[in-house]
PDB file of C-alpha atoms in Angstrom:
ATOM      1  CA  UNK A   1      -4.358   6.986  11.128  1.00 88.00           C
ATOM      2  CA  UNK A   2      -3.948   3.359  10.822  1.00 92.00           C
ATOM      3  CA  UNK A   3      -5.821   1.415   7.495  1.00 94.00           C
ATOM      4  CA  UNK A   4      -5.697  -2.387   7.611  1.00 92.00           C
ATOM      5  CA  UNK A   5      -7.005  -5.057   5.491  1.00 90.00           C
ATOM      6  CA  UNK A   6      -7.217  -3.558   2.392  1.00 94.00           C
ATOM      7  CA  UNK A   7      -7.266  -5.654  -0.379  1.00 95.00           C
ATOM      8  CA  UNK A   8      -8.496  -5.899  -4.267  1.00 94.00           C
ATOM      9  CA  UNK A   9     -11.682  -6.936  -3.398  1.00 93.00           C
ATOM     10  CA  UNK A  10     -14.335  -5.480  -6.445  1.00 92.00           C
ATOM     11  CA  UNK A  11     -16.541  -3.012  -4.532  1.00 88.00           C
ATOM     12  CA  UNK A  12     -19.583  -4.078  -6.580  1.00 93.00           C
ATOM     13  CA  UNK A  13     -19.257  -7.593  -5.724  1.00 92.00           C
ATOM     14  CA  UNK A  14     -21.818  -9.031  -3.371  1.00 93.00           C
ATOM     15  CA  UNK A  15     -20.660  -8.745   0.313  1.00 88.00           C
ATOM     16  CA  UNK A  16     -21.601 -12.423   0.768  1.00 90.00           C
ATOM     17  CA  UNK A  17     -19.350 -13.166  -2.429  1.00 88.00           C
ATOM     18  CA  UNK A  18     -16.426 -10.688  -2.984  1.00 87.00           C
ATOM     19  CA  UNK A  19     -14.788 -11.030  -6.076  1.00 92.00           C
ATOM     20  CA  UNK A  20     -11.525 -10.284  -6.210  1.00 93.00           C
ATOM     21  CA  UNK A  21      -9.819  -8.366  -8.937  1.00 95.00           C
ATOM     22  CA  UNK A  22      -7.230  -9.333 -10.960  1.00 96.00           C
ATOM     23  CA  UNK A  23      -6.944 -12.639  -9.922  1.00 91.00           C
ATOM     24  CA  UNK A  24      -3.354 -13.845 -10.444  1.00 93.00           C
ATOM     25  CA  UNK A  25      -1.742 -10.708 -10.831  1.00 97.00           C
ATOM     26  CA  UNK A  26       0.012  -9.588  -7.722  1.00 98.00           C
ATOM     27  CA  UNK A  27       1.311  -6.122  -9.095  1.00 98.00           C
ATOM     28  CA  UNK A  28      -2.435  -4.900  -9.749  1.00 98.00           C
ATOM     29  CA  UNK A  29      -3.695  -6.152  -6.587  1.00 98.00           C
ATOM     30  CA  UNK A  30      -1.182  -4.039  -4.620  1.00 98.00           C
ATOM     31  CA  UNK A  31      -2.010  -1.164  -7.021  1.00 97.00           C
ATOM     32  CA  UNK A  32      -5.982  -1.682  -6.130  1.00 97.00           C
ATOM     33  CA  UNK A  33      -5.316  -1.812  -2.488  1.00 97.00           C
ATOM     34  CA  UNK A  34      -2.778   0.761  -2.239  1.00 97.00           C
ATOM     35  CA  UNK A  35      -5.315   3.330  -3.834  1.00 96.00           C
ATOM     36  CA  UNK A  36      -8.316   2.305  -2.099  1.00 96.00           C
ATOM     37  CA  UNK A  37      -5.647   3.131   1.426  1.00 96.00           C
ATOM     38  CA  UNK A  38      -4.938   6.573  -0.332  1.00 95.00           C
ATOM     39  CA  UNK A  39      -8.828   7.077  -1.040  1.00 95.00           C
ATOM     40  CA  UNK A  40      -9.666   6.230   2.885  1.00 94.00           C
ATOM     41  CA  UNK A  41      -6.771   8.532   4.181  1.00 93.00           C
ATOM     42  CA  UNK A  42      -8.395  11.402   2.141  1.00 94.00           C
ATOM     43  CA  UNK A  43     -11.599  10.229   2.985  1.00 93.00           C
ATOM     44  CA  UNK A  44     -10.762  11.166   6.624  1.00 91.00           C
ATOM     45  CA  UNK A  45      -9.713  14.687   5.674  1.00 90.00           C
ATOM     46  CA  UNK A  46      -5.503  13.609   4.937  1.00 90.00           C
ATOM     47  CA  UNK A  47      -3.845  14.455   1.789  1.00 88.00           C
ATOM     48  CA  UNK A  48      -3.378  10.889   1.121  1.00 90.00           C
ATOM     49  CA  UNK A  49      -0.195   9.485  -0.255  1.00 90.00           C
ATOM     50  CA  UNK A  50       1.697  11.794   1.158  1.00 86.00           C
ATOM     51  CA  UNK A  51       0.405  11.087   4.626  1.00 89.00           C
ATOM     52  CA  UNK A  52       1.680   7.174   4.384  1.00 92.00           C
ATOM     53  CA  UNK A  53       4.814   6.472   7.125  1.00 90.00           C
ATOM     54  CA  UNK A  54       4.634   3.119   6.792  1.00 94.00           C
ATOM     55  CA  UNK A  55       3.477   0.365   4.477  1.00 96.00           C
ATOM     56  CA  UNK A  56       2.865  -3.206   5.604  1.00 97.00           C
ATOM     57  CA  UNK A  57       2.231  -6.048   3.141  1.00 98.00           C
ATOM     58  CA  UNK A  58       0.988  -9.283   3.072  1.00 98.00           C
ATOM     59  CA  UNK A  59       1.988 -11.819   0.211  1.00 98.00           C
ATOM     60  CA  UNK A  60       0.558 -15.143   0.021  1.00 97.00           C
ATOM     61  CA  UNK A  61       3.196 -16.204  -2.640  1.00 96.00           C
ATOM     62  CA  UNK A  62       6.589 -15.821  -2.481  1.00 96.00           C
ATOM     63  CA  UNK A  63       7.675 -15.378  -5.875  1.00 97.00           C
ATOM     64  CA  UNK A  64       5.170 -12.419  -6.361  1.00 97.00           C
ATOM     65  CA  UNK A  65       7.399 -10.397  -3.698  1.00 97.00           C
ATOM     66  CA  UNK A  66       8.967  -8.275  -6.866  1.00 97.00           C
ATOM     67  CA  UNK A  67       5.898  -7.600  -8.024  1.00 98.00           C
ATOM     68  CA  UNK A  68       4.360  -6.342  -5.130  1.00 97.00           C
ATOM     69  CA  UNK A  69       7.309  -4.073  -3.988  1.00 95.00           C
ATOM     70  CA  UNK A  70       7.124  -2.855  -7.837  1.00 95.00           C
ATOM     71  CA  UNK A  71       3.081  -1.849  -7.566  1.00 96.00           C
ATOM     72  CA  UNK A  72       4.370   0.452  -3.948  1.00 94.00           C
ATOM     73  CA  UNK A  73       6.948   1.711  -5.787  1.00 91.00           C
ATOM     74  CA  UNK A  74       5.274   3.012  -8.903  1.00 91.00           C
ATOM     75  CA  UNK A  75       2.351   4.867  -6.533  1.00 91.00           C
ATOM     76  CA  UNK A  76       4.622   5.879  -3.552  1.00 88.00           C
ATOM     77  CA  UNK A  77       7.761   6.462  -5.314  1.00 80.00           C
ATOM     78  CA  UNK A  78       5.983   9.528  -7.064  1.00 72.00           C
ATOM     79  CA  UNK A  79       5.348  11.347  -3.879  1.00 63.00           C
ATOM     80  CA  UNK A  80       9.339  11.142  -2.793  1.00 56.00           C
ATOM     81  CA  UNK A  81      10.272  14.491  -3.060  1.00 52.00           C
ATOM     82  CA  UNK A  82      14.412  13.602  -3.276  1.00 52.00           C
ATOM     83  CA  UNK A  83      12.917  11.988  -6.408  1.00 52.00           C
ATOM     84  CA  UNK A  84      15.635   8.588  -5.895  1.00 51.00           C
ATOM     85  CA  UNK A  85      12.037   6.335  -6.874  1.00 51.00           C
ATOM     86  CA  UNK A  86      12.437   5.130  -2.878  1.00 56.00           C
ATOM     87  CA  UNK A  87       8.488   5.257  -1.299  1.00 61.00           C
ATOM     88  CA  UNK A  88       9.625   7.620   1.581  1.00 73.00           C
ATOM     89  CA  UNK A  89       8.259   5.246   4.232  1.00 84.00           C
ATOM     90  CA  UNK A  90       8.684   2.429   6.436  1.00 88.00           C
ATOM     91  CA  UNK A  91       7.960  -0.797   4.975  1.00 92.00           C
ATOM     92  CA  UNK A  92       7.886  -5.014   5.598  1.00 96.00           C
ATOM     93  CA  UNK A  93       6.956  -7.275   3.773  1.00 97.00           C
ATOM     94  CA  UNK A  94       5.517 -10.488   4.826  1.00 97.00           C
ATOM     95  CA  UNK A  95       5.002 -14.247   3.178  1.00 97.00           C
ATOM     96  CA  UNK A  96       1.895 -15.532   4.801  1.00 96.00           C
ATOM     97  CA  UNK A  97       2.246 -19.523   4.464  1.00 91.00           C
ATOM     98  CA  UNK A  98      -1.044 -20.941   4.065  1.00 91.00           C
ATOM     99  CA  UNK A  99      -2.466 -17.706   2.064  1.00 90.00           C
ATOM    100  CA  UNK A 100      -5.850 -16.098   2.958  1.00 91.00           C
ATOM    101  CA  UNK A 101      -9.400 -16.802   3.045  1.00 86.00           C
ATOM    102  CA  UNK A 102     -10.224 -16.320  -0.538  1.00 87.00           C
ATOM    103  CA  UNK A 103      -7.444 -18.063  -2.549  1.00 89.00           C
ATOM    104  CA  UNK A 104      -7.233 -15.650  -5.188  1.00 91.00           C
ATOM    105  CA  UNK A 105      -6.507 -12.793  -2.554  1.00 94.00           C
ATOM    106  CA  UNK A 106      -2.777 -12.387  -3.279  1.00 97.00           C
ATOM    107  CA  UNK A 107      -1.911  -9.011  -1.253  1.00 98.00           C
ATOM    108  CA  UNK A 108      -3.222  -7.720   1.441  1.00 97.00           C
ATOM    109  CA  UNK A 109      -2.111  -3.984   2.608  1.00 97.00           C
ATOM    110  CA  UNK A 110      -2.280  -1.984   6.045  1.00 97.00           C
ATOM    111  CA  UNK A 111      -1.008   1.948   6.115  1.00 96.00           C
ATOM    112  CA  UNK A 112      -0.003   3.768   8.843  1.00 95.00           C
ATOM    113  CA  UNK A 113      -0.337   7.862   7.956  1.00 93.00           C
ATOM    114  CA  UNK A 114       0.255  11.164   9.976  1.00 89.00           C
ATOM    115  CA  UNK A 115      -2.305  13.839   8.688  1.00 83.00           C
ATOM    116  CA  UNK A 116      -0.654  17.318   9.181  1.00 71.00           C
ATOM    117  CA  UNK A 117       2.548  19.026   8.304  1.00 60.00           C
ATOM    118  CA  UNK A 118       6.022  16.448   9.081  1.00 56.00           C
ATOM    119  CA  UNK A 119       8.977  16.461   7.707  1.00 55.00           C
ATOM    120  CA  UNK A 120      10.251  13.696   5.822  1.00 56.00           C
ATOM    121  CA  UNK A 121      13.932  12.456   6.189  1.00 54.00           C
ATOM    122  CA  UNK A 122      14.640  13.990   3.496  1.00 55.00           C
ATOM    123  CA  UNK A 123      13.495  17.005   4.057  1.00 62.00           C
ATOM    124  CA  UNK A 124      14.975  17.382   7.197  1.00 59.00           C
ATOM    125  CA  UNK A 125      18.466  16.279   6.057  1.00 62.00           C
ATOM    126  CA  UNK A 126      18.160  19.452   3.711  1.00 65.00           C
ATOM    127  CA  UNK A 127      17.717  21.836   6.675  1.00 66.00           C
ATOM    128  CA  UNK A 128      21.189  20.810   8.128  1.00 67.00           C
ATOM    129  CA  UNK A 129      22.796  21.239   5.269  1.00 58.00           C
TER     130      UNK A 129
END
């Protein structure tokens, strides 16, 4: 399953005028988008976090790139079942020069997920042991 474009966009905004929330704060706006991703994997019958292979994000300012890695982190590193704090998945990050549409769009996330039972790297590093 493949979610793109997800951002912090307020879902009661007007379509014709999205607000975005939290403004200048990069760390939330990856948190927002992240869980709306999770809600739209479980929405289509995954487990959600779990599901996520790989993360791709988009960061309009380069000094917000902590931050950003720091909102995955603190939402995927939960789901790590080694429990090292790493998300479990693939993931790139990438500076767009020139930013997005809306200027106060900092982050923009797409998830890749596999629905059904795989086994993480971890996991199957413990079955050769």
């Amino acid at each position: 399953m493949f979610v793109s474009g997800t951002t912090s966009v307020d879902p009661y905004s007007p379509t014709n005028a999205p607000r975005m929330l939290h403004p200048e704060d990069a760390r939330q706006q990856t948190r927002v988008a992240l869980e709306e991703s999770i809600r739209a994997i479980q929405g289509l019958g995954g487990k959600g976090a779990e599901d996520i292979v790989r993360v791709k994000m988009f960061v309009t300012r380069h000094k917000d790139c902590e931050a950003v890695g720091r909102g995955i982190s603190e939402i995927l590193g939960k789901y790590n079942r080694a429990g090292s704090g790493m998300i479990g998945a693939a993931a790139i990050m990438i500076v767009v020069n020139g930013g997005f549409i809306d200027k106060g769009m900092l982050v923009e996330i797409e998830v890749d997920a596999v629905m059904g039972q795989i086994y993480t790297v971890y996991e199957k590093i413990a079955t050769l042991s």
